[in-house]
Amino acid sequence: MNFDFNKLTSADAFKLLSSVVVPRPIAWVVSQSAQGSLNAAPFSFFNVVSSDPPIVALGIGPRAGQLKDTSRNILETRQFVINLVSAELAEQMNRTSLDYEAEINELTRAGLSTTPSLIVSPPRIAQSPAALECKVWQVLDAAPQRVIVLAHVVGMYLRDEALLNPGKFYVDTPALRLLGRMHGAGWYAHTSDLFQMHAPSASNDPAVKPAQGH
Ligand SMILES: Cc1cc2nc3c(=O)[nH]c(=O)nc-3n(C[C@H](O)[C@H](O)[C@H](O)COP(=O)(O)O)c2cc1C
């Protein structure tokens, strides 16, 4: 079956896209209002889209025709922190997706604590093994109250035990035990079902152009 997205409702488009673009990493975003109220919420319409410059993309939908607290905060202060979600933090991450009043700190409600970031004002989640400090680069105005943010990563935290070789920036990614978001009805994936495949050898295929790097 083929689908013409011009003829789909946004709910149906969401169902189709979120069912096949899997697993999605989860950005557990800590943001702050102009008055300094802290907010945390998970977003899986998220990925890194460039490393030079280091850019992440985040898609935040509307809630009942209004901006979500995260969108409002990001538009107001232009800074936020993306915390990555390890398996042991699954329940707490899920809890922070509840629709609390803007002045309620979801992190406190979920029994989590924060620690200062290196560069941006919003803190990171102390229990998260990795965090990206972000400053807004561009906000794309895709649809009413729907915010697509492209942001520069200006700093990063990584738990010391996950850094295998600081000089070479080798990271023990499996040790982070990060979760991915799957399809509807609350499905998630562990990132532990791994296999390794090396880049193919160009020497056996004469149609391959001489190496020029990435
Ligand atoms: C794993 C997970 C992923 C989510 N991904 C998104 C997303 O990509 N975009 C979005 O708008 N909402 C997403 N949500 C829902 C938001 O987390 C939820 O609306 C939250 O209450 C927003 O909080 P805020 O109003 O404090 O910003 C997700 C929820 C969960 C549990």
XYZ file of N, CA, C and O and ligand atoms in Angstrom, residues 14 24-29 31 38-46 58-63 67-73 85 90 93-102 104 106 145-147 180-182 186-188, ligand 1:
243
model
N 1.695 10.639 11.864
C 2.516 10.318 13.041
C 2.612 8.813 13.219
O 3.694 8.262 13.433
N 14.302 5.299 17.591
C 14.696 6.715 17.641
C 15.384 6.989 18.977
O 14.894 6.556 20.023
N 16.493 7.718 18.942
C 17.100 8.103 20.217
C 16.159 9.029 20.969
O 15.283 9.664 20.374
N 16.316 9.092 22.265
C 15.427 9.926 23.077
C 16.222 11.099 23.641
O 17.222 10.906 24.340
N 15.760 12.300 23.287
C 16.348 13.523 23.861
C 15.543 13.860 25.106
O 14.366 14.201 25.008
N 16.171 13.731 26.244
C 15.486 14.074 27.507
C 15.891 15.520 27.790
O 16.995 15.786 28.267
N 15.007 16.422 27.425
C 15.390 17.843 27.354
C 15.123 18.560 28.673
O 14.001 18.545 29.179
N 15.056 22.280 30.078
C 15.027 23.683 29.642
C 14.577 24.541 30.819
O 14.142 24.025 31.851
N 12.542 25.259 36.021
C 13.132 24.132 35.295
C 12.057 23.234 34.716
O 11.004 23.049 35.326
N 12.339 22.646 33.585
C 11.401 21.738 32.930
C 12.171 20.575 32.316
O 13.278 20.759 31.824
N 11.562 19.389 32.348
C 12.190 18.234 31.685
C 11.123 17.437 30.963
O 10.019 17.248 31.496
N 11.438 16.977 29.763
C 10.503 16.139 29.003
C 11.274 15.380 27.924
O 12.280 15.880 27.405
N 10.805 14.151 27.593
C 11.463 13.362 26.542
C 10.891 13.654 25.145
O 9.689 13.869 24.998
N 11.783 13.588 24.144
C 11.377 13.805 22.749
C 12.160 12.839 21.861
O 13.389 12.831 21.893
N 11.432 12.057 21.072
C 12.134 11.090 20.222
C 12.166 11.515 18.764
O 12.773 10.818 17.946
N 11.523 12.622 18.435
C 11.748 13.191 17.111
C 13.032 14.007 17.249
O 13.029 15.240 17.391
N 14.137 13.274 17.233
C 15.441 13.839 17.603
C 16.543 13.063 16.927
O 16.480 11.840 16.816
N 15.415 18.670 16.674
C 14.417 18.275 17.664
C 13.049 18.714 17.153
O 12.896 19.861 16.728
N 12.068 17.798 17.179
C 10.720 18.148 16.718
C 9.735 18.102 17.874
O 9.521 17.043 18.463
N 9.172 19.253 18.204
C 8.261 19.325 19.349
C 6.868 19.701 18.849
O 6.685 20.783 18.275
N 5.929 18.815 19.056
C 4.562 19.038 18.583
C 3.794 19.971 19.506
O 4.292 20.376 20.559
N 2.558 20.295 19.107
C 1.708 21.125 19.961
C 0.994 20.287 21.012
O 0.967 19.055 20.915
N 0.443 20.946 22.024
C -0.447 20.271 22.965
C -1.713 21.110 23.049
O -1.662 22.261 23.467
N 1.794 25.807 22.588
C 3.186 25.354 22.677
C 3.366 24.496 23.921
O 2.805 24.808 24.974
N 4.156 23.427 23.808
C 4.545 22.693 25.017
C 5.523 23.559 25.815
O 6.156 24.471 25.272
N 5.659 23.249 27.103
C 6.543 24.051 27.960
C 7.971 24.077 27.399
O 8.641 25.113 27.427
N 8.430 22.937 26.906
C 9.796 22.873 26.353
C 9.948 23.853 25.192
O 10.952 24.573 25.109
N 8.953 23.891 24.291
C 9.033 24.816 23.146
C 9.087 26.254 23.643
O 9.918 27.048 23.180
N 8.192 26.581 24.580
C 8.141 27.963 25.072
C 9.482 28.351 25.701
O 10.030 29.414 25.423
N 10.024 27.451 26.508
C 11.306 27.747 27.159
C 12.429 27.928 26.143
O 13.249 28.846 26.252
N 19.145 8.766 27.640
C 18.398 7.947 28.606
C 18.967 6.529 28.667
O 18.885 5.780 27.692
N 14.586 4.525 32.632
C 13.384 4.452 31.782
C 12.135 4.969 32.501
O 11.385 5.793 31.957
N 12.233 8.733 33.093
C 12.045 9.459 31.832
C 10.567 9.479 31.471
O 9.999 10.519 31.132
N 9.927 8.313 31.586
C 8.514 8.193 31.234
C 7.668 9.133 32.103
O 6.761 9.801 31.618
N 8.014 9.184 33.382
C 7.243 10.013 34.315
C 7.303 11.490 33.913
O 6.327 12.227 34.047
N 8.466 11.924 33.401
C 8.600 13.350 33.049
C 7.828 13.713 31.786
O 7.802 14.874 31.397
N 7.209 12.707 31.127
C 6.399 13.048 29.952
C 4.977 13.439 30.350
O 4.180 13.823 29.501
N 4.664 13.338 31.650
C 3.330 13.765 32.103
C 3.181 15.265 31.927
O 4.164 16.016 31.990
N 1.936 15.684 31.723
C 1.653 17.098 31.464
C 1.480 17.847 32.792
O 0.363 18.023 33.271
N 2.611 18.262 33.367
C 2.559 19.021 34.621
C 2.351 20.504 34.330
O 2.635 20.986 33.231
N 1.889 21.237 35.337
C 1.829 22.700 35.234
C 3.241 23.212 34.975
O 4.225 22.616 35.433
N 3.319 24.360 34.258
C 4.635 24.860 33.828
C 5.591 25.081 34.996
O 6.806 24.889 34.862
N 5.824 23.368 37.723
C 6.240 22.137 38.426
C 7.531 21.609 37.808
O 7.660 21.524 36.584
N 9.478 18.701 36.801
C 9.248 17.271 36.530
C 10.358 16.406 37.122
O 10.146 15.257 37.494
N 2.283 26.188 16.311
C 2.662 25.628 17.627
C 3.525 24.376 17.533
O 3.711 23.676 18.514
N 3.992 24.041 16.327
C 4.886 22.882 16.161
C 6.278 23.442 15.912
O 6.474 24.207 14.970
N 7.215 23.083 16.739
C 8.532 23.716 16.698
C 9.584 22.703 16.274
O 9.728 21.654 16.901
N 16.105 3.206 23.019
C 15.529 3.793 21.819
C 14.017 3.709 21.903
O 13.460 2.822 22.552
N 13.361 4.652 21.244
C 11.900 4.654 21.186
C 11.481 3.891 19.949
O 12.019 4.125 18.848
N 10.517 2.979 20.117
C 10.013 2.212 18.981
C 8.634 2.732 18.564
O 8.360 3.910 18.646
N 3.821 2.529 23.603
C 4.871 2.488 24.616
C 5.957 1.464 24.407
O 6.493 0.911 25.373
N 6.328 1.183 23.160
C 7.416 0.229 22.903
C 8.762 0.938 22.849
O 8.899 2.013 22.268
N 9.747 0.292 23.469
C 11.118 0.811 23.518
C 12.069 -0.304 23.122
O 11.694 -1.478 23.093
C 9.689 8.414 24.826
C 8.861 9.644 24.511
C 9.124 10.376 23.370
C 8.386 11.525 23.074
N 8.687 12.210 21.930
C 8.031 13.353 21.656
C 8.379 14.112 20.489
O 9.284 13.754 19.725
N 7.692 15.261 20.265
C 6.718 15.698 21.115
O 6.141 16.763 20.879
N 6.371 15.000 22.214
C 7.016 13.859 22.520
N 6.693 13.152 23.650
C 5.665 13.695 24.557
C 6.242 14.779 25.480
O 7.288 14.252 26.274
C 5.120 15.303 26.397
O 4.172 15.986 25.605
C 5.600 16.202 27.514
O 4.537 16.405 28.446
C 6.045 17.578 27.046
O 6.427 18.271 28.201
P 6.528 19.843 28.322
O 5.146 20.447 28.143
O 7.038 20.008 29.728
O 7.467 20.324 27.274
C 7.370 11.978 23.958
C 7.087 11.212 25.105
C 7.816 10.061 25.383
C 7.521 9.260 26.624
